[in-house]
PDB file of C-alpha atoms in Angstrom:
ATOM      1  CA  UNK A 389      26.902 -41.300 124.006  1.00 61.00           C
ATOM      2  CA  UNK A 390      29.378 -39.153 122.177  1.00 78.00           C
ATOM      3  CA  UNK A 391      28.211 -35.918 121.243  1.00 88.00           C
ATOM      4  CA  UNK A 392      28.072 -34.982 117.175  1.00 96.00           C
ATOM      5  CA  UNK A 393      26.519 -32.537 115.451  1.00 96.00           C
ATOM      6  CA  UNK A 394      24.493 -32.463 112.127  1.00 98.00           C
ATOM      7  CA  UNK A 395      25.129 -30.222 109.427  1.00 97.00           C
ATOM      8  CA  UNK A 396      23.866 -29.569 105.774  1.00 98.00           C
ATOM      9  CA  UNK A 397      26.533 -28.491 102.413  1.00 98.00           C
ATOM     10  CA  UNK A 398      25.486 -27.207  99.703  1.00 98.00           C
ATOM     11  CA  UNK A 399      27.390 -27.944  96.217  1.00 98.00           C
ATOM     12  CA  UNK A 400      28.031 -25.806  93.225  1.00 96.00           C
ATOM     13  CA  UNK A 401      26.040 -28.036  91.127  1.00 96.00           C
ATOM     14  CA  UNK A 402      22.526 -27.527  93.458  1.00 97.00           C
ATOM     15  CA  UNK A 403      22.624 -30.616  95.552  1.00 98.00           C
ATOM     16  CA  UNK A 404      22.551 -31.385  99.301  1.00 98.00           C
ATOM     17  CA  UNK A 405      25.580 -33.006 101.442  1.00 98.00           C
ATOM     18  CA  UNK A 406      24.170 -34.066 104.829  1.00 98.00           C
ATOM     19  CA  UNK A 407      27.670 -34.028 107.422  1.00 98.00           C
ATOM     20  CA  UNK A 408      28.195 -35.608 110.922  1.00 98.00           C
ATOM     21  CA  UNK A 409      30.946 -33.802 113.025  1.00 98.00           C
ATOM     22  CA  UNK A 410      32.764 -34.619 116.558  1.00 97.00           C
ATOM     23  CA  UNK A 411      35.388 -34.008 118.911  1.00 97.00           C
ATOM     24  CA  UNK A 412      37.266 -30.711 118.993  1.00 96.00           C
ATOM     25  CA  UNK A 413      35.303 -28.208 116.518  1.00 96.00           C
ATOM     26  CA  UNK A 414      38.633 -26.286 116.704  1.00 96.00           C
ATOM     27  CA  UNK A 415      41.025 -29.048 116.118  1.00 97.00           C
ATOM     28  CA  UNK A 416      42.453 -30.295 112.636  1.00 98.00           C
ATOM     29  CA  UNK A 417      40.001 -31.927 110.414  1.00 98.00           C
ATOM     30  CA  UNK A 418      39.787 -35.738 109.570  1.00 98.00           C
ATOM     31  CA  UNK A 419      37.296 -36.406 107.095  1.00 98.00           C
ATOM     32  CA  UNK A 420      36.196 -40.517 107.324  1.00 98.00           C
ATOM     33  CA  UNK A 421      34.733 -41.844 104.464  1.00 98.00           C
ATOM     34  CA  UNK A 422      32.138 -44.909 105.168  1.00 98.00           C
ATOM     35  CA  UNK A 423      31.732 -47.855 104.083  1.00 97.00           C
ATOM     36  CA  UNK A 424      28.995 -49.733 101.486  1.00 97.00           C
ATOM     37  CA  UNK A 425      26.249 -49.638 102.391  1.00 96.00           C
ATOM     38  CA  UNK A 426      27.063 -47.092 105.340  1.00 93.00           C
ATOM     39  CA  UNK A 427      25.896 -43.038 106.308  1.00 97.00           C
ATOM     40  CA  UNK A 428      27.469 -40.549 108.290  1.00 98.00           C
ATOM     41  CA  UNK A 429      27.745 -41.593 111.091  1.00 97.00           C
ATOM     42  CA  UNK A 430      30.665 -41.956 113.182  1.00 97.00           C
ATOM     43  CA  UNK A 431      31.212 -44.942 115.500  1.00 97.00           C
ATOM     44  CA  UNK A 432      32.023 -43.644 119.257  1.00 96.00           C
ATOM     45  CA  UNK A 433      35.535 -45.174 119.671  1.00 97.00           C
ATOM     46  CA  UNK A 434      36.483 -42.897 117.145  1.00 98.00           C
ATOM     47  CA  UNK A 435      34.857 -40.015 118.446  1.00 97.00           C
ATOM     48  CA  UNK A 436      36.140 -40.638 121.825  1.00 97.00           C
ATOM     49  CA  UNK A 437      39.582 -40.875 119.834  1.00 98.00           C
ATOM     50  CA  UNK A 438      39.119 -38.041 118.213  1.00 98.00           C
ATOM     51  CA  UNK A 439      38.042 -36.128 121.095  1.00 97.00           C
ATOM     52  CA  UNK A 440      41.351 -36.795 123.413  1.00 97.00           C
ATOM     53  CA  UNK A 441      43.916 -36.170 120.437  1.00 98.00           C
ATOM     54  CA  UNK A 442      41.654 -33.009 119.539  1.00 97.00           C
ATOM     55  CA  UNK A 443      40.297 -33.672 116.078  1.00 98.00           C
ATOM     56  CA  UNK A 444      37.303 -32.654 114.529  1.00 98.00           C
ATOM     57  CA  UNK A 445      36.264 -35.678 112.939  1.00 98.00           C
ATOM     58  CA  UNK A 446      33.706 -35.309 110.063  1.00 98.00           C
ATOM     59  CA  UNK A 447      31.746 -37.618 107.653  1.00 98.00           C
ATOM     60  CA  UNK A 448      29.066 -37.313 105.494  1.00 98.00           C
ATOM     61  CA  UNK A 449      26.432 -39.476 103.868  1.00 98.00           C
ATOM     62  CA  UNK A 450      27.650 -39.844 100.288  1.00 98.00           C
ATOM     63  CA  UNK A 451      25.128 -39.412  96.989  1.00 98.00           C
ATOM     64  CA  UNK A 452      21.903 -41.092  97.889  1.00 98.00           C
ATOM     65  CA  UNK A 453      22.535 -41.899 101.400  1.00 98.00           C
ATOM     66  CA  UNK A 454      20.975 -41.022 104.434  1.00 98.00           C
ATOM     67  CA  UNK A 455      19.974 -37.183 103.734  1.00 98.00           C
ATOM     68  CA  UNK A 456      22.342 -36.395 101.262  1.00 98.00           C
ATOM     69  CA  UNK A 457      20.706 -36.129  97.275  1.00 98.00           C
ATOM     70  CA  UNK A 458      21.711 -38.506  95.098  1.00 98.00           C
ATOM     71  CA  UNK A 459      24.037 -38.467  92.035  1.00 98.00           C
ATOM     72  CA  UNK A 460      23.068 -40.890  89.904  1.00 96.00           C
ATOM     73  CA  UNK A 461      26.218 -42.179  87.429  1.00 97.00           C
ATOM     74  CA  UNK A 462      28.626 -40.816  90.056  1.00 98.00           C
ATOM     75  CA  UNK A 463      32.302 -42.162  89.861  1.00 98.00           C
ATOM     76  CA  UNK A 464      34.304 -42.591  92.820  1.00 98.00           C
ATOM     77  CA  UNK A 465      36.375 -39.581  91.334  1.00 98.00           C
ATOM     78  CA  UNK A 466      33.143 -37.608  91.593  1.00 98.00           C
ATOM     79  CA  UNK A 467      33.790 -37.421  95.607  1.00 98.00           C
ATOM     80  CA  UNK A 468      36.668 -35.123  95.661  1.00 98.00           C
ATOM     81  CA  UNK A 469      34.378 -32.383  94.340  1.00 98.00           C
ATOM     82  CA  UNK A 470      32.032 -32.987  97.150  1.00 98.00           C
ATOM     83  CA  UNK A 471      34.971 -32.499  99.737  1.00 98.00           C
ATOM     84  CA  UNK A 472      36.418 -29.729  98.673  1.00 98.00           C
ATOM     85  CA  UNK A 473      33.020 -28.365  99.254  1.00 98.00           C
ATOM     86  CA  UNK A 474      32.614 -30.068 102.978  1.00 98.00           C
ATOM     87  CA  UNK A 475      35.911 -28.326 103.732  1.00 98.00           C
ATOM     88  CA  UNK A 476      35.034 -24.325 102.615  1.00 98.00           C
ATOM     89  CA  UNK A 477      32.226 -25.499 104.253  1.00 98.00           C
ATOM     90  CA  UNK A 478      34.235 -25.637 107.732  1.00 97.00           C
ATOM     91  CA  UNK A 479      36.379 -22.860 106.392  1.00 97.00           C
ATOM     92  CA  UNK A 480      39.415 -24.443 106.000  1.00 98.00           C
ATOM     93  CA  UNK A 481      41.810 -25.650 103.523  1.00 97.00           C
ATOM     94  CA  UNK A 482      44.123 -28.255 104.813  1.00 97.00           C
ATOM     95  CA  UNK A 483      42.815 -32.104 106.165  1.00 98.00           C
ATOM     96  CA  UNK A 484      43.327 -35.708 106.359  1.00 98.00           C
ATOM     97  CA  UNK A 485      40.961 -38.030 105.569  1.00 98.00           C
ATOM     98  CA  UNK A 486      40.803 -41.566 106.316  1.00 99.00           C
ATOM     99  CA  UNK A 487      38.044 -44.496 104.624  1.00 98.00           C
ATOM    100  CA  UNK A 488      37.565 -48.289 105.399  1.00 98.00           C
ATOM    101  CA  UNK A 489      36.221 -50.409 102.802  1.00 98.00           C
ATOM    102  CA  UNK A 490      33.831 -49.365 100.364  1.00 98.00           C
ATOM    103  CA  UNK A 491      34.930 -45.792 101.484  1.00 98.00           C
ATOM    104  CA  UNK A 492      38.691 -47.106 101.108  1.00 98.00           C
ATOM    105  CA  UNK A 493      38.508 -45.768  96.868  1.00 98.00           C
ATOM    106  CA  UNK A 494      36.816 -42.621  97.896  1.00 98.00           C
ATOM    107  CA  UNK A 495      39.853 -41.836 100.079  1.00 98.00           C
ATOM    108  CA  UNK A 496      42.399 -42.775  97.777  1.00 99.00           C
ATOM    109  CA  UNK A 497      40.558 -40.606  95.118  1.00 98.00           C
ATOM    110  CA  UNK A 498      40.913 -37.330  97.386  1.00 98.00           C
ATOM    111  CA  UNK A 499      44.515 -38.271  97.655  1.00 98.00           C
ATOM    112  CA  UNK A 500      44.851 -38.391  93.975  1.00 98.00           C
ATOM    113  CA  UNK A 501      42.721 -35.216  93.143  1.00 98.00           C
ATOM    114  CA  UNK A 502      43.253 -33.103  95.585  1.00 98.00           C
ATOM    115  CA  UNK A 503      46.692 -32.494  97.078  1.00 98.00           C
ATOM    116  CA  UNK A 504      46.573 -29.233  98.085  1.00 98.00           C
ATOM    117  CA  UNK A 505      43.640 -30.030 100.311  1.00 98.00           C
ATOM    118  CA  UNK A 506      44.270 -33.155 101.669  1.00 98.00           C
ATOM    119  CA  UNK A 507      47.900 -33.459 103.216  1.00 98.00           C
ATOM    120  CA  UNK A 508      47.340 -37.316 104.088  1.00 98.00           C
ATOM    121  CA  UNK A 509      45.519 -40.385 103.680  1.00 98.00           C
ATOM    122  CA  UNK A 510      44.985 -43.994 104.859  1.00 99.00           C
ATOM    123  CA  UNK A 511      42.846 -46.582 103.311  1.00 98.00           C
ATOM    124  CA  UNK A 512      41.399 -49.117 105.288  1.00 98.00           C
ATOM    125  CA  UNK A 513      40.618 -52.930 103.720  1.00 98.00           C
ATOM    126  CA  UNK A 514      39.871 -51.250 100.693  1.00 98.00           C
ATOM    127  CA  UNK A 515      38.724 -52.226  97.226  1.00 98.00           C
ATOM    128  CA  UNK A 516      41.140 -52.003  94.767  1.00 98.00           C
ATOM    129  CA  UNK A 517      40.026 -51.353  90.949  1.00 98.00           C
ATOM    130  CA  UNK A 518      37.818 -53.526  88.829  1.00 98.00           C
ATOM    131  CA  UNK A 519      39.579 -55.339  86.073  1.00 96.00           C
ATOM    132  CA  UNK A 520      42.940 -54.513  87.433  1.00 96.00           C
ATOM    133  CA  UNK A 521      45.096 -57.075  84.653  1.00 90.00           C
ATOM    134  CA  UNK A 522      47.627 -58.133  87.829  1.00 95.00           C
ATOM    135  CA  UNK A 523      44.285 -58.890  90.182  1.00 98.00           C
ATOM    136  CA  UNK A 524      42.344 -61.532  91.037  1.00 97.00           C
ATOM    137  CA  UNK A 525      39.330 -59.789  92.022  1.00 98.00           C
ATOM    138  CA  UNK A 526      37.076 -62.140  94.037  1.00 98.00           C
ATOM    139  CA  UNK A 527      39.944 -64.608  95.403  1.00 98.00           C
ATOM    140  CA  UNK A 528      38.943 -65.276  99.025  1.00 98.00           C
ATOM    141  CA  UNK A 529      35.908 -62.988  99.117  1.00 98.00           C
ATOM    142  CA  UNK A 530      33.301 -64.111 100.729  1.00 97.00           C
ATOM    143  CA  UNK A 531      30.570 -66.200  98.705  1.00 97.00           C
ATOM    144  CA  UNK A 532      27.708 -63.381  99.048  1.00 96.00           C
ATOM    145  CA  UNK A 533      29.680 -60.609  98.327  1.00 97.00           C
ATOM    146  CA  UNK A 534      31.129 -62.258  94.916  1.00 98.00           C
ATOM    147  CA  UNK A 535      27.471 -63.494  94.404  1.00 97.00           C
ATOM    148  CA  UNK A 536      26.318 -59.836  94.329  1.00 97.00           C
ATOM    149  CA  UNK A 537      29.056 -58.341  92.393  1.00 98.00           C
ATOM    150  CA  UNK A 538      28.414 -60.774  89.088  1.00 98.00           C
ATOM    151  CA  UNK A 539      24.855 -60.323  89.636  1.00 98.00           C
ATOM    152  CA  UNK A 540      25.513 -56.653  89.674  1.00 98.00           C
ATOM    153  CA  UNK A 541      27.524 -57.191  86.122  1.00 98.00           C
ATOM    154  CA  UNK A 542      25.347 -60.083  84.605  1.00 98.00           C
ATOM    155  CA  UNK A 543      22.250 -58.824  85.371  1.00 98.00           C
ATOM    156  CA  UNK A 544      21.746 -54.988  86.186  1.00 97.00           C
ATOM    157  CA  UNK A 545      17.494 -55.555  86.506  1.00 98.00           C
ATOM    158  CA  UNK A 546      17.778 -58.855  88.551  1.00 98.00           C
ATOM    159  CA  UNK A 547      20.506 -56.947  90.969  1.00 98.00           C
ATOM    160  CA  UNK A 548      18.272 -53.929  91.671  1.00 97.00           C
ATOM    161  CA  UNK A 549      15.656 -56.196  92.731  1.00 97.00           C
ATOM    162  CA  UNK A 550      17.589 -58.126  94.847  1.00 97.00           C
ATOM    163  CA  UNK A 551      19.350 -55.187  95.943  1.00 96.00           C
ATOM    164  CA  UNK A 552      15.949 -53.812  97.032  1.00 97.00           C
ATOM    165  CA  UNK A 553      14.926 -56.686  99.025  1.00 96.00           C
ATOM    166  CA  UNK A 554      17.949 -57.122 100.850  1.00 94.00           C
ATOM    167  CA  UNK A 555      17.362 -53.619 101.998  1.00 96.00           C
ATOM    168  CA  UNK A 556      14.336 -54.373 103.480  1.00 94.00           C
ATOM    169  CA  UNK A 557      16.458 -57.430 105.147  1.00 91.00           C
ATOM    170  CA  UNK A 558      18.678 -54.493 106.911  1.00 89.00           C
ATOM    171  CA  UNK A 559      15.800 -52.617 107.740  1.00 92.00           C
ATOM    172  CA  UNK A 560      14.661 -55.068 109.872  1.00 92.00           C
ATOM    173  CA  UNK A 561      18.037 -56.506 110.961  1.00 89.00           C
ATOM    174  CA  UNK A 562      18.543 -56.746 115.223  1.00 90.00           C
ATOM    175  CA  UNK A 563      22.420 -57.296 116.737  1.00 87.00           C
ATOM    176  CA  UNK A 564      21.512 -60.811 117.246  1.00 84.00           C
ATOM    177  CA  UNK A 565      20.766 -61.510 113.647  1.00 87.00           C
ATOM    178  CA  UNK A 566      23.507 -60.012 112.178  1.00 91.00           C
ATOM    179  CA  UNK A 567      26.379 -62.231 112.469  1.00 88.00           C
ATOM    180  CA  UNK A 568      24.170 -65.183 110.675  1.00 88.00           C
ATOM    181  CA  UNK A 569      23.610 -62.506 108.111  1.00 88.00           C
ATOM    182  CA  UNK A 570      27.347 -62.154 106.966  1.00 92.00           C
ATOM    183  CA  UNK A 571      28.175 -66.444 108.097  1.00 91.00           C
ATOM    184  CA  UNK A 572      30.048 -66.058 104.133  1.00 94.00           C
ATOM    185  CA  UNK A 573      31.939 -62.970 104.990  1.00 96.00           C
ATOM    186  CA  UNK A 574      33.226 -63.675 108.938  1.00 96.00           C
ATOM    187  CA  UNK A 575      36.395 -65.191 109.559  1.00 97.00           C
ATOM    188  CA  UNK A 576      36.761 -66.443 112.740  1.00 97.00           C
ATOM    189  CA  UNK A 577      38.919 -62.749 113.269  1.00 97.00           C
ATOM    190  CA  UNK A 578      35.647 -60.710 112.981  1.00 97.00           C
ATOM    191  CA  UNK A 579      33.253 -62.690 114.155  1.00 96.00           C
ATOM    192  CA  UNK A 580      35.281 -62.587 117.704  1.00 96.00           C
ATOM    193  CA  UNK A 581      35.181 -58.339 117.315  1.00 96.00           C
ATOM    194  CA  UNK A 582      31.741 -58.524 116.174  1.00 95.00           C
ATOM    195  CA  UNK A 583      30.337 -57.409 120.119  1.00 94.00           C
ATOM    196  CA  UNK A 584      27.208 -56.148 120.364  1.00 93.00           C
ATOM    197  CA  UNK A 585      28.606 -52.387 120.199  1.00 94.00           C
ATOM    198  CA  UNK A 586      29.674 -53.309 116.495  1.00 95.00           C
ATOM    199  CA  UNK A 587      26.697 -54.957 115.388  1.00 94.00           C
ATOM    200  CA  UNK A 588      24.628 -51.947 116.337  1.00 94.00           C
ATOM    201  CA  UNK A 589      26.664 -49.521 114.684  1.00 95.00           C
ATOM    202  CA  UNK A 590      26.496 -51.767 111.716  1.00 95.00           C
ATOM    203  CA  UNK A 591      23.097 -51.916 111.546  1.00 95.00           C
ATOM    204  CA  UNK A 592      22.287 -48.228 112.671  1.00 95.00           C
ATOM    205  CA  UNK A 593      24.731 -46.819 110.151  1.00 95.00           C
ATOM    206  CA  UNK A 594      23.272 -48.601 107.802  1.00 95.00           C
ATOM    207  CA  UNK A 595      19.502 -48.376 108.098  1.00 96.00           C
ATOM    208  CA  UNK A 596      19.982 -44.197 108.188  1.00 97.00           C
ATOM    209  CA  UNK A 597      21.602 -44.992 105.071  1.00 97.00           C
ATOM    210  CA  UNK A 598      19.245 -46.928 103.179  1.00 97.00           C
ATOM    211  CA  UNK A 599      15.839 -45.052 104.722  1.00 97.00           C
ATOM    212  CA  UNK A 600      15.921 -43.274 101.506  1.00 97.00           C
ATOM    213  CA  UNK A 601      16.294 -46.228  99.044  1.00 97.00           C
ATOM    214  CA  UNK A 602      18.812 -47.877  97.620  1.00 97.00           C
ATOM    215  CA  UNK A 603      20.097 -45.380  95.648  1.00 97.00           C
ATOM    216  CA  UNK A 604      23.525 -44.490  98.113  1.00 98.00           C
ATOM    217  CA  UNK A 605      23.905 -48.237  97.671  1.00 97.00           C
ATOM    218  CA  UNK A 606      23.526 -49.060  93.731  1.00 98.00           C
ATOM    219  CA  UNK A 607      25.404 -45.604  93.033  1.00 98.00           C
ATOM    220  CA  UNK A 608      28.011 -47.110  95.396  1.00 98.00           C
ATOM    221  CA  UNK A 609      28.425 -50.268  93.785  1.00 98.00           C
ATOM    222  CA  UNK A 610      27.913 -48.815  89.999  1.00 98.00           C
ATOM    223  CA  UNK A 611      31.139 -46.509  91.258  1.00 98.00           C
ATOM    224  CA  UNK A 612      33.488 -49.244  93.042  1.00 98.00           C
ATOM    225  CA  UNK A 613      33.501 -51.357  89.708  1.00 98.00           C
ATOM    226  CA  UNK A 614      33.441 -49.194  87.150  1.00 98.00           C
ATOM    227  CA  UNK A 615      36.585 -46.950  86.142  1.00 98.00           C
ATOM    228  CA  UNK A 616      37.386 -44.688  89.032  1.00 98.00           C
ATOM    229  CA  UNK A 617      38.073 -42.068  87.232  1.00 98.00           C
ATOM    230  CA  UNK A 618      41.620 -41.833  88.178  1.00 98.00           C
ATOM    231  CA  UNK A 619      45.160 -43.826  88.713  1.00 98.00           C
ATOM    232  CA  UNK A 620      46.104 -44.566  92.239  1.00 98.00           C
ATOM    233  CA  UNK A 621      49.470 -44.432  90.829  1.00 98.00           C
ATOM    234  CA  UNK A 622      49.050 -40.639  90.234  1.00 98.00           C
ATOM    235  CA  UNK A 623      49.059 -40.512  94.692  1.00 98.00           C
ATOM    236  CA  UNK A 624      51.932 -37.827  95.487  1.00 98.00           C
ATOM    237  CA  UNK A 625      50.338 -37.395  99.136  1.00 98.00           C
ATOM    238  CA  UNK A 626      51.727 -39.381 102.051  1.00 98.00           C
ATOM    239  CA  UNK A 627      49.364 -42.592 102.464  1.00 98.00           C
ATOM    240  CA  UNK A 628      48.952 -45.359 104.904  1.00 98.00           C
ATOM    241  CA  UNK A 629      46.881 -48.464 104.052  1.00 98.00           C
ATOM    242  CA  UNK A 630      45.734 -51.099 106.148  1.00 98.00           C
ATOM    243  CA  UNK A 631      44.568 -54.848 104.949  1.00 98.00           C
ATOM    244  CA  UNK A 632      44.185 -58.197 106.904  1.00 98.00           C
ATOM    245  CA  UNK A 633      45.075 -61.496 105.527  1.00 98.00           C
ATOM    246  CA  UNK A 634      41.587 -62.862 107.596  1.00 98.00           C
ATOM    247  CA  UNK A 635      39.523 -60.307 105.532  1.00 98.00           C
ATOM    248  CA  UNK A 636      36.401 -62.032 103.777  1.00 98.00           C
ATOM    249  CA  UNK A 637      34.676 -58.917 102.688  1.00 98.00           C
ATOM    250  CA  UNK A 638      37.528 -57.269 100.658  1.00 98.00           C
ATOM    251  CA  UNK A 639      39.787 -59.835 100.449  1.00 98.00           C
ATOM    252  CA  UNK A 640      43.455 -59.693 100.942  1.00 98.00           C
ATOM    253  CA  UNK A 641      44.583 -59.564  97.264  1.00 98.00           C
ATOM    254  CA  UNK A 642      43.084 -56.195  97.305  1.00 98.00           C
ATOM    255  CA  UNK A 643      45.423 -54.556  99.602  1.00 98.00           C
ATOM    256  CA  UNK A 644      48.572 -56.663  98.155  1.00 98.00           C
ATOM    257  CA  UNK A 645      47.713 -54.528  94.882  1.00 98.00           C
ATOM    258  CA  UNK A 646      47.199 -51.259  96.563  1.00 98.00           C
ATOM    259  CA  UNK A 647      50.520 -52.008  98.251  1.00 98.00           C
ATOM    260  CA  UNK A 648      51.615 -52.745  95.211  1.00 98.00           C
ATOM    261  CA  UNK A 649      50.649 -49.475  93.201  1.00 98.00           C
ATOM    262  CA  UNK A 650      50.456 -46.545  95.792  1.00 98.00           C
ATOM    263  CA  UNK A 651      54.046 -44.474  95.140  1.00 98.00           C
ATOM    264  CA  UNK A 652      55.828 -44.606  98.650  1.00 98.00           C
ATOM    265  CA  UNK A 653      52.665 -45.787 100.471  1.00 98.00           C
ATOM    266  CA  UNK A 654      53.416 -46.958 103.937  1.00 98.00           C
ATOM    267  CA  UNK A 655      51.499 -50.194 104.124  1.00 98.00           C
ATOM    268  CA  UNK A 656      50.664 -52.767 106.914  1.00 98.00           C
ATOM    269  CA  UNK A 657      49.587 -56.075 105.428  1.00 98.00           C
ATOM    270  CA  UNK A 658      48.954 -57.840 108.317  1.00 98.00           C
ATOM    271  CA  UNK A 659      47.982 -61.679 109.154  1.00 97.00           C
ATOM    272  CA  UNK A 660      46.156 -61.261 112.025  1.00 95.00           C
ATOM    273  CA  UNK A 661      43.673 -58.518 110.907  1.00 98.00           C
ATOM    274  CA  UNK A 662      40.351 -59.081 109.222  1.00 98.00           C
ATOM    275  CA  UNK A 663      37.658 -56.482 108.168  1.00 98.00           C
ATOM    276  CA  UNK A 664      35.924 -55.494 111.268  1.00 98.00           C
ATOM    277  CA  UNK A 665      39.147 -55.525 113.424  1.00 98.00           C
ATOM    278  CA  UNK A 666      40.280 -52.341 111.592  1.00 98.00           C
ATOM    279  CA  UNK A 667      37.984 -50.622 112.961  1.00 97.00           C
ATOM    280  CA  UNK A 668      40.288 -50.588 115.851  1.00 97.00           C
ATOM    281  CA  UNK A 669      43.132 -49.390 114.144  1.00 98.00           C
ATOM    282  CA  UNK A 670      41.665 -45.720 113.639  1.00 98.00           C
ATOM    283  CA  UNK A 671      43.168 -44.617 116.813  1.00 98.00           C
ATOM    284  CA  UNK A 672      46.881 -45.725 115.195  1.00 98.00           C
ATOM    285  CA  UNK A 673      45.340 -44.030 112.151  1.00 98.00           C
ATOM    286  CA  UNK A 674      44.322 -40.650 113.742  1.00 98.00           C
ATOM    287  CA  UNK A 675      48.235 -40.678 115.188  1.00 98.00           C
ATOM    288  CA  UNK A 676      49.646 -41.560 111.888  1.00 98.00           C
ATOM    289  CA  UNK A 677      47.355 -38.720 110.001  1.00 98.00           C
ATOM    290  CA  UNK A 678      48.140 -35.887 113.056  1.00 98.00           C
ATOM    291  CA  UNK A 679      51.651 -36.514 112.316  1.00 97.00           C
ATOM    292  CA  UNK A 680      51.495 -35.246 108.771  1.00 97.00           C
ATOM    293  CA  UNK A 681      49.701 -32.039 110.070  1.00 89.00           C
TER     294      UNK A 681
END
């Protein structure tokens, strides 16, 4: 068990940002921002990562998560405010940050908003925008994912509820269970990653996240499809993105758009990646980021 340490942030507007930190307290930062629904918490092959190359690797539970207050409304532009505030926090003014999936617009928000903070970025199987005209937005997602979504945008009422039961589905989820759990989102890819190791950090990461309510989760959501509140095409920062053609969960047209729209980003569209095998690229990540130092 990888060692990490729990901290609390306030923010100039009154709330409360609850922070996870590892490796080396006295090496460069690398903020990670989590997936949906996800907290703080950092998965031990990327502390362990962290800890040899001598990063301090921090994430925090965003708005409504885990012990962090909510924002209700919040855009995914709304995040960069609540780094720059992580960062005097630690007392310094220069980081990278990295986020996978439902983290991957958060990310790509900091890179936009706050360049002289954040000296690089990489997005992992990220979303990209809502109603992009040149996107097909649910081609090759998996069925429960694009279920949810137009249930989110049909019917706001019916989605909370159903958002609030399947909460108390991940509240009681085991290792064992999981994989049936996401049958519509595995390729054959992730299922073959998804080792017990995974599943727990899954299903750990999640459950601290959604103690609270669903809140983290709706706000999330609410955020990822509505407007961002900024153009990726604005990015002046070096970034790196990452996308699998086997990825179910945010499917592959996603990261062919990023690609697409990120000025000078340096991206690896790759056919033999899905969603949960990027969690193995952080360490190429980490080495990628360090070199922009």
């Amino acid at each position: 068990m990888m060692v990490t340490r729990t901290s609390f942030v306030s923010t100039p507007d009154g709330r409360e940002l609850c922070v996870e930190s590892g490796g080396d307290p006295a090496g460069p930062v690398v903020l990670v921002h989590g997936g949906t629904p996800n907290s703080r918490h950092l998965a031990t092959p990327w502390l362990s990562d962290a800890e040899t190359r001598g990063i301090h690797l921090v994430s925090y539970d965003r708005p409504g998560y885990g012990d962090s207050t909510p924002r209700p409304g919040r855009t995914v532009a709304d995040c960069a405010a609540d780094v720059r505030a992580i960062a005097a926090a630690l007392g310094t003014d220069h980081l990278a940050s990295w986020g996978i999936s439902g983290g991957g617009p958060h990310v790509l928000a900091c890179a936009a908003l706050l360049p002289d903070l954040v000296y690089a970025a990489a997005a992992l199987a990220s979303l990209a925008p809502y109603g992009a005209p040149d996107l097909d937005y649910f081609a090759g997602m998996g069925q429960d994912n694009v279920d949810d979504i137009k249930l989110f945008l049909d019917d706001p009422k019916a989605a909370r509820e159903k958002a609030t039961r399947d909460r108390d589905v991940y509240l009681s989820l085991t290792p064992d269970l999981l994989e049936m759990g996401l049958a519509s989102l595995l390729s054959p890819e992730d299922a073959a990653v998804l080792n017990p190791g995974v599943a727990s950090f899954l299903i750990d990461s999640a459950k601290d996240g959604l103690a609270p309510g669903v809140d983290g989760w709706w706000d999330d959501q609410a955020a990822h499809v509505g407007h961002w509140g900024f153009d990726v095409a604005t990015i002046g920062i070096p970034v790196q993105l990452w996308h699998g053609a086997a990825d179910k969960f945010v499917p592959f047209p996603h990261g062919q758009w990023l690609a697409g729209h990120i000025p000078g980003v340096e991206a690896h569209l790759t056919d033999t990646d899905g969603h949960l095998t990027l969690f193995a690229r952080v360490p190429e990540v980490h080495e990628w980021l360090l070199g922009h130092s």
